[in-house]
Coordinates of C-alpha atoms in Angstrom, one line a residue:
M1 CA 108.4 78.3 34.5
R2 CA 110.7 81.2 35.2
R3 CA 113.6 82.6 33.3
Q4 CA 116.8 82.7 35.4
D5 CA 118.9 84.9 33.1
V6 CA 116.7 88.1 33.4
R7 CA 115.5 90.3 36.3
N8 CA 112.9 93.0 35.7
V9 CA 113.1 95.6 38.6
A10 CA 111.3 98.9 39.1
I11 CA 112.8 101.5 41.5
I12 CA 110.0 103.3 43.3
A13 CA 110.1 106.0 46.1
H14 CA 108.9 109.4 47.2
V15 CA 110.4 112.4 45.5
D16 CA 114.1 113.2 46.4
H17 CA 114.7 109.9 48.2
G18 CA 117.5 109.0 45.8
K19 CA 116.2 106.8 43.0
T20 CA 118.0 108.3 40.1
T21 CA 121.2 108.8 42.1
L22 CA 121.1 105.1 43.0
V23 CA 120.9 104.2 39.3
D24 CA 123.9 106.4 38.8
C25 CA 125.9 104.3 41.3
M26 CA 124.9 101.1 39.5
L27 CA 125.9 102.4 36.1
R28 CA 129.3 103.8 37.4
Q29 CA 130.1 100.6 39.2
S30 CA 129.0 98.2 36.5
G31 CA 132.5 98.5 34.8
R32 CA 131.0 99.0 31.3
Y33 CA 131.6 102.7 30.9
R34 CA 134.5 105.1 30.8
D35 CA 134.4 108.1 33.1
T36 CA 133.8 110.4 30.1
Q37 CA 130.6 108.4 29.2
L38 CA 128.9 109.1 32.5
V39 CA 129.2 112.8 33.1
G40 CA 127.4 114.7 35.9
E41 CA 124.6 113.5 38.2
Q42 CA 121.1 112.1 37.5
I43 CA 122.3 110.6 34.3
L44 CA 118.9 109.2 33.3
D45 CA 117.3 112.7 33.8
S46 CA 118.2 113.6 30.2
N47 CA 115.1 115.8 29.6
D48 CA 115.8 119.6 29.9
L49 CA 112.9 120.1 32.2
E50 CA 114.0 117.2 34.4
R51 CA 117.5 118.7 34.8
E52 CA 116.2 122.2 35.5
R53 CA 113.7 121.1 38.1
G54 CA 115.8 118.3 39.6
I55 CA 113.0 115.7 39.4
T56 CA 112.2 112.7 37.3
I57 CA 109.2 113.2 35.0
L58 CA 109.3 110.3 32.6
A59 CA 109.9 106.6 33.5
K60 CA 113.0 105.2 31.8
N61 CA 114.4 101.8 31.0
I62 CA 118.0 100.6 31.1
A63 CA 119.7 97.2 31.3
I64 CA 122.8 96.3 33.4
P65 CA 124.5 92.9 33.1
Y66 CA 125.6 91.5 36.4
R67 CA 127.2 88.1 36.9
G68 CA 125.9 86.8 33.7
I69 CA 122.3 88.0 34.4
K70 CA 120.6 90.9 32.6
I71 CA 118.9 93.3 35.0
N72 CA 116.3 95.5 33.4
I73 CA 115.9 98.6 35.6
I74 CA 112.9 100.9 35.4
D75 CA 113.5 104.3 37.0
T76 CA 110.2 105.9 37.9
P77 CA 109.1 109.5 38.9
G78 CA 108.7 110.2 42.6
H79 CA 106.3 113.2 42.5
A80 CA 102.7 112.4 43.1
D81 CA 101.6 114.4 40.0
F82 CA 103.4 111.8 37.8
G83 CA 101.9 108.7 39.5
G84 CA 100.4 107.6 36.2
E85 CA 103.9 107.0 34.9
V86 CA 104.5 104.7 37.9
E87 CA 101.2 102.8 37.5
R88 CA 101.8 101.8 33.9
V89 CA 105.4 100.7 34.1
L90 CA 105.0 98.5 37.2
R91 CA 103.3 96.0 34.9
M92 CA 106.7 95.3 33.3
A93 CA 108.5 94.4 36.5
D94 CA 108.7 91.3 38.8
G95 CA 110.2 93.1 41.7
A96 CA 110.7 96.6 43.2
L97 CA 113.4 98.4 45.1
V98 CA 111.4 100.6 47.6
L99 CA 113.7 103.5 48.6
V100 CA 113.0 105.2 51.8
D101 CA 115.0 108.2 53.2
A102 CA 116.7 107.3 56.5
A103 CA 115.7 110.6 58.0
E104 CA 112.3 111.4 56.5
G105 CA 110.9 107.8 56.6
P106 CA 107.8 106.7 54.5
M107 CA 106.1 109.7 52.9
P108 CA 102.7 110.0 51.1
Q109 CA 104.1 108.9 47.7
T110 CA 105.9 106.0 49.3
R111 CA 102.5 104.7 50.4
F112 CA 101.0 105.2 46.9
V113 CA 103.8 103.5 44.9
L114 CA 104.1 100.6 47.4
S115 CA 100.4 100.0 47.3
K116 CA 100.5 99.8 43.5
A117 CA 103.5 97.5 43.6
L118 CA 101.7 95.1 46.0
E119 CA 98.6 95.2 43.7
C120 CA 100.8 94.0 40.9
G121 CA 102.3 91.2 43.0
L122 CA 105.9 92.5 42.9
Q123 CA 108.5 91.2 45.3
P124 CA 109.7 94.3 47.3
I125 CA 113.2 95.0 48.5
V126 CA 113.3 97.9 51.0
V127 CA 116.4 100.1 50.7
I128 CA 116.9 102.5 53.6
N129 CA 118.8 105.2 51.7
K130 CA 120.8 108.2 52.8
V131 CA 122.2 106.5 56.0
D132 CA 125.0 109.0 55.9
R133 CA 122.7 111.9 56.8
P134 CA 123.5 113.4 60.2
D135 CA 119.9 113.1 61.2
A136 CA 119.4 109.6 59.9
R137 CA 117.3 107.2 62.1
P138 CA 117.4 104.0 60.0
H139 CA 116.1 101.6 62.7
E140 CA 113.0 103.8 63.4
V141 CA 112.4 104.2 59.7
L142 CA 112.6 100.4 59.1
D143 CA 109.9 100.0 61.8
E144 CA 107.8 102.6 60.1
V145 CA 108.1 100.8 56.8
F146 CA 107.0 97.5 58.5
E147 CA 104.0 99.3 59.8
L148 CA 103.2 100.6 56.4
F149 CA 103.3 97.1 54.9
L150 CA 100.8 95.9 57.5
Q151 CA 98.5 98.9 56.9
L152 CA 98.5 98.0 53.2
G153 CA 97.4 94.5 53.9
A154 CA 100.7 92.7 53.1
D155 CA 100.6 89.0 53.9
D156 CA 103.2 87.2 56.1
R157 CA 105.5 86.5 53.2
L158 CA 105.7 90.2 52.1
A159 CA 105.7 91.5 55.7
D160 CA 109.0 89.7 56.1
F161 CA 110.6 91.8 53.4
P162 CA 114.3 91.8 52.7
H163 CA 116.0 95.1 53.5
I164 CA 119.4 96.7 53.1
Y165 CA 121.0 100.1 54.0
A166 CA 122.6 102.3 51.4
S167 CA 123.9 105.7 50.5
S168 CA 123.4 106.6 46.9
K169 CA 125.6 109.7 47.3
L170 CA 128.6 107.8 48.7
G171 CA 127.9 104.8 46.5
F172 CA 127.6 101.9 48.8
A173 CA 125.1 99.4 50.2
T174 CA 125.6 97.3 53.4
H175 CA 123.7 94.8 55.5
E176 CA 125.1 96.1 58.7
L177 CA 124.9 99.7 60.0
G178 CA 128.2 101.2 60.9
K179 CA 130.1 99.2 58.3
Q180 CA 130.4 101.4 55.3
G181 CA 131.0 99.4 52.2
D182 CA 132.7 100.5 49.0
S183 CA 130.1 99.4 46.4
V184 CA 126.5 98.6 45.7
A185 CA 127.4 95.0 45.0
P186 CA 125.4 93.7 48.1
L187 CA 122.3 95.3 46.7
M188 CA 122.9 93.8 43.3
D189 CA 123.4 90.4 44.9
M190 CA 120.1 90.8 46.8
I191 CA 118.3 91.6 43.6
L192 CA 119.5 88.3 42.0
E193 CA 118.7 86.4 45.1
K194 CA 115.3 87.8 46.2
I195 CA 113.6 89.0 43.0
P196 CA 112.4 86.1 40.9
G197 CA 112.9 85.9 37.2
P198 CA 110.0 86.6 34.9
E199 CA 107.3 83.9 34.8
I200 CA 106.8 82.8 31.2
D201 CA 104.9 80.3 29.1
A202 CA 107.3 79.5 26.3
E203 CA 104.8 77.3 24.4
A204 CA 101.9 79.7 24.5
P205 CA 101.2 82.1 21.5
L206 CA 102.6 85.6 21.5
Q207 CA 101.2 88.0 24.1
M208 CA 102.7 91.4 24.9
L209 CA 101.2 94.4 26.8
I210 CA 102.2 97.9 25.6
T211 CA 103.0 100.2 28.5
T212 CA 105.1 103.0 26.9
L213 CA 105.2 104.8 23.6
D214 CA 108.3 106.4 22.2
W215 CA 108.8 108.4 19.0
S216 CA 111.6 108.5 16.4
D217 CA 111.7 111.0 13.5
Y218 CA 113.1 108.1 11.3
V219 CA 110.8 105.2 12.1
G220 CA 107.8 106.8 13.8
R221 CA 106.0 105.3 16.8
I222 CA 107.9 102.8 19.0
A223 CA 105.9 100.5 21.3
I224 CA 107.6 99.3 24.5
G225 CA 106.3 96.6 26.8
R226 CA 107.0 93.2 28.2
L227 CA 106.6 89.8 26.5
Y228 CA 104.5 87.6 28.6
S229 CA 104.5 84.6 26.3
G230 CA 105.8 83.4 23.0
A231 CA 108.5 85.1 20.9
V232 CA 108.7 88.0 18.5
R233 CA 110.7 88.5 15.4
P234 CA 111.1 91.2 12.6
G235 CA 108.7 90.7 9.8
M236 CA 106.2 88.9 12.0
D237 CA 102.5 89.4 11.3
V238 CA 100.6 90.1 14.6
A239 CA 97.2 91.1 15.8
L240 CA 96.7 94.3 17.8
M241 CA 94.0 93.9 20.5
Q242 CA 92.7 97.5 21.0
K243 CA 90.0 99.3 22.7
N244 CA 86.3 98.3 22.2
D245 CA 87.4 94.7 21.3
K246 CA 88.9 96.0 18.0
I247 CA 91.4 93.7 16.3
S248 CA 93.8 95.2 13.8
P249 CA 96.3 93.2 11.8
S250 CA 99.8 94.6 11.6
R251 CA 103.4 93.7 10.9
I252 CA 106.6 94.2 13.1
V253 CA 109.4 95.9 11.2
S254 CA 112.1 95.8 13.9
V255 CA 112.6 94.3 17.3
Q256 CA 114.8 96.1 19.9
V257 CA 115.9 95.2 23.4
F258 CA 117.4 97.4 26.1
E259 CA 121.2 97.2 26.6
D260 CA 123.2 99.6 28.8
L261 CA 121.7 103.1 28.3
G262 CA 120.1 102.5 24.9
R263 CA 118.5 99.9 22.7
I264 CA 119.9 97.4 20.1
E265 CA 118.2 95.6 17.3
V266 CA 117.9 91.8 17.6
Q267 CA 116.6 89.0 15.4
S268 CA 114.2 87.6 18.1
A269 CA 113.1 88.2 21.7
E270 CA 111.6 85.7 24.1
A271 CA 109.0 85.8 26.8
G272 CA 110.2 87.8 29.9
D273 CA 112.2 90.4 27.8
I274 CA 111.3 94.1 27.8
V275 CA 111.3 95.0 24.1
A276 CA 110.6 97.9 21.8
L277 CA 108.7 97.2 18.5
V278 CA 108.9 99.3 15.4
G279 CA 106.2 99.3 12.7
L280 CA 103.0 99.2 14.6
E281 CA 101.5 102.5 13.4
N282 CA 98.2 102.8 15.3
I283 CA 99.1 101.2 18.5
E284 CA 98.2 102.8 21.9
I285 CA 99.2 102.3 25.5
G286 CA 97.2 99.4 26.9
D287 CA 97.0 97.5 23.6
T288 CA 98.0 93.9 23.4
V289 CA 100.3 92.6 20.7
S290 CA 99.1 89.0 20.1
D291 CA 99.6 86.1 17.8
R292 CA 97.7 86.6 14.5
D293 CA 96.2 83.1 14.6
F294 CA 95.4 83.0 18.3
P295 CA 94.5 86.6 19.3
R296 CA 94.2 87.1 23.1
A297 CA 93.8 90.4 24.8
M298 CA 95.4 91.2 28.2
P299 CA 93.6 93.4 30.8
R300 CA 94.0 97.0 29.8
L301 CA 95.9 99.4 31.9
V302 CA 93.8 101.2 34.5
V303 CA 95.2 104.3 36.3
D304 CA 93.7 106.6 38.9
E305 CA 91.5 109.4 37.5
P306 CA 92.7 113.0 37.3
T307 CA 91.6 115.4 40.0
L308 CA 92.3 118.9 38.5
K309 CA 91.3 120.5 35.2
M310 CA 91.9 123.8 33.4
T311 CA 91.0 125.4 30.1
F312 CA 93.5 125.5 27.2
G313 CA 92.8 128.0 24.4
V314 CA 94.7 129.9 21.7
N315 CA 96.4 133.1 22.5
T316 CA 94.0 136.0 21.8
S317 CA 96.0 138.9 23.3
P318 CA 97.1 141.9 21.2
L319 CA 100.6 140.5 21.2
A320 CA 99.6 137.1 19.8
G321 CA 101.6 135.6 17.0
Q322 CA 104.8 137.6 17.5
E323 CA 106.9 134.7 19.0
G324 CA 105.2 131.3 18.5
K325 CA 105.1 129.0 15.5
Y326 CA 101.9 127.1 16.4
L327 CA 99.0 129.5 17.0
T328 CA 95.7 128.0 15.9
S329 CA 93.2 125.7 17.6
R330 CA 94.0 123.0 15.1
H331 CA 97.6 123.0 16.2
L332 CA 96.5 122.9 19.8
R333 CA 94.1 120.0 19.2
E334 CA 96.8 117.9 17.4
R335 CA 99.3 118.5 20.1
L336 CA 96.9 117.5 22.9
M337 CA 95.8 114.4 21.0
K338 CA 99.5 113.4 20.6
E339 CA 100.1 113.9 24.3
L340 CA 97.1 111.7 25.2
Q341 CA 98.7 108.7 23.4
K342 CA 101.6 108.5 25.8
N343 CA 100.4 110.3 29.0
V344 CA 97.9 107.9 30.4
A345 CA 96.9 110.1 33.4
L346 CA 95.9 113.0 31.2
R347 CA 92.4 113.7 29.8
A348 CA 91.5 116.3 27.1
E349 CA 88.3 117.1 25.4
P350 CA 86.9 120.1 23.4
I351 CA 84.5 122.4 25.1
P352 CA 81.3 122.5 23.0
G353 CA 80.6 125.8 21.3
T354 CA 84.2 127.1 21.7
E355 CA 87.7 126.6 20.4
Q356 CA 88.9 125.8 23.8
F357 CA 89.8 122.4 25.5
S358 CA 89.3 121.1 29.0
V359 CA 92.5 119.4 30.1
A360 CA 92.6 117.3 33.3
G361 CA 95.6 115.9 35.1
R362 CA 96.9 114.8 38.5
G363 CA 97.9 118.3 39.7
I364 CA 99.2 121.7 38.8
L365 CA 102.8 120.4 38.3
H366 CA 101.5 117.6 36.0
L367 CA 99.7 120.2 33.8
S368 CA 102.4 122.9 34.0
V369 CA 105.0 120.4 32.7
L370 CA 102.8 119.9 29.6
I371 CA 102.4 123.7 29.2
E372 CA 106.1 124.3 29.6
T373 CA 106.9 121.6 27.1
M374 CA 104.5 123.1 24.6
R375 CA 105.8 126.6 24.9
R376 CA 109.4 125.3 24.3
E377 CA 108.1 123.6 21.1
G378 CA 106.8 127.0 19.8
F379 CA 103.2 127.1 21.0
E380 CA 101.3 130.2 22.1
L381 CA 98.3 129.5 24.3
S382 CA 96.2 130.9 27.1
V383 CA 95.4 128.9 30.2
G384 CA 92.5 129.4 32.7
K385 CA 92.4 128.9 36.5
P386 CA 92.7 125.3 37.8
H387 CA 89.5 123.8 39.2
V388 CA 89.1 120.5 41.0
I389 CA 87.0 117.8 39.4
L390 CA 83.8 117.1 41.5
H391 CA 81.9 113.8 41.7
D392 CA 78.2 113.3 42.2
N393 CA 77.8 110.3 44.6
N394 CA 74.0 109.5 44.7
G395 CA 73.2 113.2 45.0
V396 CA 76.1 114.0 47.3
I397 CA 78.7 116.3 45.7
E398 CA 82.2 115.1 46.6
E399 CA 85.5 116.7 46.1
P400 CA 89.1 115.3 46.1
F401 CA 91.0 115.5 49.3
E402 CA 94.8 115.3 49.6
S403 CA 97.2 114.0 52.2
L404 CA 99.4 117.0 52.9
V405 CA 102.8 116.6 54.7
V406 CA 104.6 119.7 55.8
E407 CA 108.1 119.6 57.3
V408 CA 109.1 122.8 59.1
P409 CA 111.2 124.0 62.0
E410 CA 109.4 123.8 65.3
H411 CA 109.2 127.5 65.8
Q412 CA 107.3 127.8 62.5
T413 CA 104.5 125.4 63.2
G414 CA 102.1 128.3 64.1
P415 CA 101.8 129.7 60.5
V416 CA 101.4 126.2 59.1
M417 CA 98.6 125.3 61.4
E418 CA 96.9 128.6 60.8
M419 CA 97.1 128.5 57.0
A420 CA 96.0 124.9 56.8
G421 CA 93.1 125.6 59.1
Q422 CA 92.0 128.5 56.9
R423 CA 91.8 126.1 54.0
R424 CA 89.8 123.5 55.9
G425 CA 92.7 121.2 56.5
Q426 CA 92.5 118.8 59.5
L427 CA 95.6 117.7 61.4
V428 CA 95.9 113.9 61.2
D429 CA 99.4 113.3 62.7
M430 CA 102.2 115.4 64.1
Q431 CA 105.8 114.2 65.0
T432 CA 109.0 116.0 66.0
H433 CA 112.5 114.9 64.9
N434 CA 115.7 117.0 65.6
D435 CA 113.9 120.3 66.0
Y436 CA 111.8 119.7 62.9
S437 CA 108.0 119.1 63.0
Y438 CA 106.3 116.7 60.6
M439 CA 102.6 117.5 60.2
V440 CA 100.1 115.5 58.2
F441 CA 96.8 117.1 57.1
S442 CA 93.8 115.9 55.3
I443 CA 92.9 118.9 53.1
P444 CA 90.6 119.6 50.2
A445 CA 92.5 119.8 46.9
R446 CA 90.9 123.3 46.4
G447 CA 92.7 124.5 49.4
L448 CA 96.1 123.5 47.9
I449 CA 95.7 125.9 44.9
G450 CA 98.0 128.8 45.8
F451 CA 98.9 127.2 49.2
R452 CA 102.6 126.5 48.5
T453 CA 103.6 130.1 47.7
R454 CA 101.8 131.6 50.6
L455 CA 103.2 129.0 53.1
L456 CA 106.8 129.5 51.8
N457 CA 106.4 133.2 52.4
A458 CA 104.9 132.7 55.8
T459 CA 107.7 130.4 56.9
Q460 CA 110.6 132.3 55.3
G461 CA 111.1 129.6 52.8
T462 CA 111.8 126.9 55.4
A463 CA 108.8 124.6 54.8
I464 CA 109.0 121.4 52.7
I465 CA 105.7 120.4 51.3
H466 CA 104.4 117.2 49.8
H467 CA 100.9 116.1 49.0
R468 CA 99.2 113.1 47.4
F469 CA 95.6 112.3 46.4
E470 CA 93.8 110.6 49.3
C471 CA 90.1 110.1 48.5
Y472 CA 86.8 111.8 47.6
K473 CA 84.8 113.2 50.5
P474 CA 81.6 115.3 50.8
M475 CA 82.4 118.9 49.7
E476 CA 83.5 121.3 52.3
G477 CA 82.3 125.0 52.5
D478 CA 83.9 127.9 50.8
I479 CA 87.6 128.3 50.9
E480 CA 89.2 131.8 50.7
T481 CA 91.3 132.3 47.6
R482 CA 93.4 135.4 46.7
L483 CA 92.7 138.2 49.2
T484 CA 94.1 141.0 47.0
G485 CA 93.1 142.6 43.8
V486 CA 95.3 143.3 40.8
L487 CA 96.4 146.3 38.8
V488 CA 95.0 146.2 35.2
S489 CA 96.5 148.3 32.4
L490 CA 94.2 150.8 30.8
C491 CA 96.2 151.1 27.6
G492 CA 99.0 149.5 25.5
G493 CA 102.6 150.5 25.0
R494 CA 105.7 150.3 27.1
A495 CA 105.8 150.7 30.8
V496 CA 107.6 153.8 32.0
A497 CA 109.5 154.2 35.2
Y498 CA 107.7 157.5 35.9
G499 CA 104.3 155.9 35.7
L500 CA 105.3 152.8 37.7
D501 CA 106.9 154.9 40.5
T502 CA 103.5 156.1 41.8
L503 CA 102.0 152.5 41.5
Q504 CA 104.7 150.7 43.5
E505 CA 103.7 152.7 46.6
R506 CA 100.4 150.8 46.7
A507 CA 101.1 147.5 44.9
E508 CA 103.7 144.9 44.0
L509 CA 104.6 145.3 40.4
H510 CA 104.8 142.4 37.8
V511 CA 106.4 144.5 35.1
G512 CA 109.4 146.8 34.9
H513 CA 110.6 149.8 32.9
N514 CA 110.3 149.3 29.2
D515 CA 108.2 146.1 29.4
V516 CA 105.5 145.8 26.8
V517 CA 101.9 146.0 28.2
Y518 CA 98.5 146.0 26.6
E519 CA 94.9 146.9 27.6
G520 CA 93.6 144.4 30.1
M521 CA 97.0 143.0 31.0
I522 CA 97.7 142.5 34.8
V523 CA 100.7 144.6 35.7
G524 CA 100.7 144.2 39.5
E525 CA 99.1 142.9 42.7
N526 CA 97.0 145.5 44.5
S527 CA 97.4 146.0 48.3
R528 CA 93.6 146.1 48.6
T529 CA 90.9 143.5 47.7
D530 CA 89.5 145.2 44.6
D531 CA 91.0 145.6 41.1
M532 CA 92.4 148.9 40.0
N533 CA 92.7 150.2 36.5
V534 CA 96.0 152.1 36.0
N535 CA 98.2 153.6 33.3
P536 CA 101.8 152.2 33.5
T537 CA 102.8 154.0 30.3
K538 CA 102.3 157.5 31.9
E539 CA 105.3 159.8 31.1
K540 CA 106.5 163.0 32.7
K541 CA 105.3 166.1 31.0
L542 CA 108.1 167.9 29.2
S543 CA 107.9 171.6 29.8
N544 CA 110.2 174.5 30.6
M545 CA 108.5 175.0 34.0
R546 CA 110.3 173.7 37.1
A547 CA 108.9 172.9 40.5
S548 CA 110.3 171.7 43.7
G549 CA 110.2 167.9 44.2
H550 CA 109.3 167.1 40.6
D551 CA 112.8 166.2 39.5
R552 CA 113.5 163.5 42.1
N553 CA 115.3 160.4 41.1
V554 CA 113.0 157.4 40.4
L555 CA 114.0 154.1 42.0
L556 CA 111.9 151.1 41.1
R557 CA 111.8 147.9 43.2
P558 CA 112.5 144.8 41.1
A559 CA 109.4 143.4 39.5
R560 CA 108.0 140.1 40.7
R561 CA 108.5 137.6 37.9
M562 CA 106.3 134.6 38.4
S563 CA 107.0 131.1 37.4
L564 CA 104.4 129.2 35.4
E565 CA 103.2 127.3 38.5
E566 CA 103.0 130.5 40.6
A567 CA 101.0 132.2 37.8
L568 CA 98.5 129.3 37.6
E569 CA 98.0 129.5 41.4
F570 CA 97.7 133.3 41.4
I571 CA 94.9 133.9 38.8
E572 CA 91.2 134.0 39.5
D573 CA 88.2 132.9 37.4
D574 CA 88.1 136.0 35.3
E575 CA 91.8 135.9 34.5
L576 CA 94.1 133.9 32.2
V577 CA 97.8 133.1 31.9
E578 CA 99.2 134.0 28.5
V579 CA 102.1 131.6 27.6
T580 CA 104.5 132.2 24.8
P581 CA 107.9 130.7 24.0
T582 CA 109.6 133.6 25.9
Q583 CA 107.0 135.2 28.1
I584 CA 104.5 134.4 30.8
R585 CA 101.9 137.2 31.2
L586 CA 98.7 137.6 33.3
R587 CA 95.6 139.1 31.8
K588 CA 91.9 139.5 32.2
I589 CA 89.6 137.4 30.0
L590 CA 87.8 140.6 29.0
L591 CA 90.4 143.1 28.0
N592 CA 88.3 146.2 27.8
E593 CA 87.4 148.0 31.1
H594 CA 83.9 148.9 30.0
V595 CA 83.1 145.4 28.9
R596 CA 84.3 144.0 32.2
K597 CA 82.1 146.5 34.1
R598 CA 79.1 145.6 32.0
A599 CA 79.7 141.8 32.5
S600 CA 80.1 142.4 36.2
R601 CA 76.8 144.3 36.5
K602 CA 75.1 141.6 34.5
A603 CA 76.5 138.8 36.7
A604 CA 75.4 140.7 39.8
A605 CA 71.9 141.1 38.4
V606 CA 71.6 137.4 37.7
G607 CA 72.9 136.6 41.2
V608 CA 70.2 138.8 42.8

């Protein structure tokens, strides 16, 4: 049987297609909040990193009552690097709102999230969003969505999907183009009509799959998931069905359900509800909460494997320990193990014989968000160059390939084609809309490391880039990486304008006057291919002798301050990114110049 008083709906889409803005409309038009309670935009993006970057990173649950029916809404990330968040929360839903931009149409992440929704058997509702854009082409986009459904193997029932047109920014949804509405009520009505209530077995014993973990400083770990059968109450003894067929007895302390923007405690919850359980100490994502007398495990969550890895280690620079609170490998291990409990797409394991850890994720953004979160918590660490994860398929070495979509003005297509070709990208499709070209490439993931920054520079910042994991293919040949060398400081101290003035003529500086430097620190990008050892602390000799031209005014160009993602893409194999709560520095792994030369000669001898 199905419950008719509940709807569980996930909102899925490509990044920047308007998911969180649509949720804002639903909240504001629900009539349950004062204007002062809903301030600003992207209300659900409460995390500092989410607000700064303008993207959704973590999936979130809210509940909106509408016409006597409770609608549980799950807002999901749109960026491909956070696809693991989407995969795990779709198990809680019965239907999905598939948002598609009325101008851009289906994008790589649209295909990914839609394929996962169809695998879970969700009922889709296609929302053609942003119909108010001047370059909107809703009819063509609807046809493209239909073709996407067919490509993904949708049956006749799903291919005849319900659809609606909307503008999250203006706050309306309508069935007919050209007739602008005044609310999203038509969309809410369609949710009640087209998305079925949760299928339940009220008489069966308790069974609940855990898909999310939360944490409270007062009650500890909070397990969130959907009840598939039975009921749950505070004080109830249950069995935890964990990995390796392990069964652990436990007791539920508190039961919470989602209401509005938060959660409330209840005395019981029934099958079909999305609930949060307090008191299950050792529970993990993918575990099943089952009846103690009739323990039954549900299939564990399976997400796509990571494609990129990098090395995490403690900060070993001469400036280590001056800013952070957590400095040791023990702190680093504990933090990574804690992250593994809730980030299902992440992998972390110690590197034998060292105090470092190999951390793997879906992409540079996925890992950089973790690093940024850790530095804000007070960690100091050093991070190595990202490397793709290779597979051995019966003796054939395979590497991950990505589907790269670049949107650029027509007159800028030349640099895009050239740079993608240099990185062994193959053009799959190319379309033109309103003086903009949309190019789709199949490109090795290795070729995307450092690609974004160079392409933005080559196109004067006009390119819009999206990419998503495609498949594993036989490994391509060598791909050129950074073409330039770096300036490496010979000594420690503070950089001086006099010393930097002579360096800026042949390099792009990463430090400015009075910045602290140390031996082995990278202070600039050389204009040539080799590294150069320099002294940025050189001062002018103070004497009573005067000479023509020696007293000229020193004018320094602004130093190039890299973001964390730019720094990770910039470094080479013999370099590290030093991350502290306030600074991002680049350095050589071997700080001493003579040690680096000795290691270089040894490596060359081994290579011969």
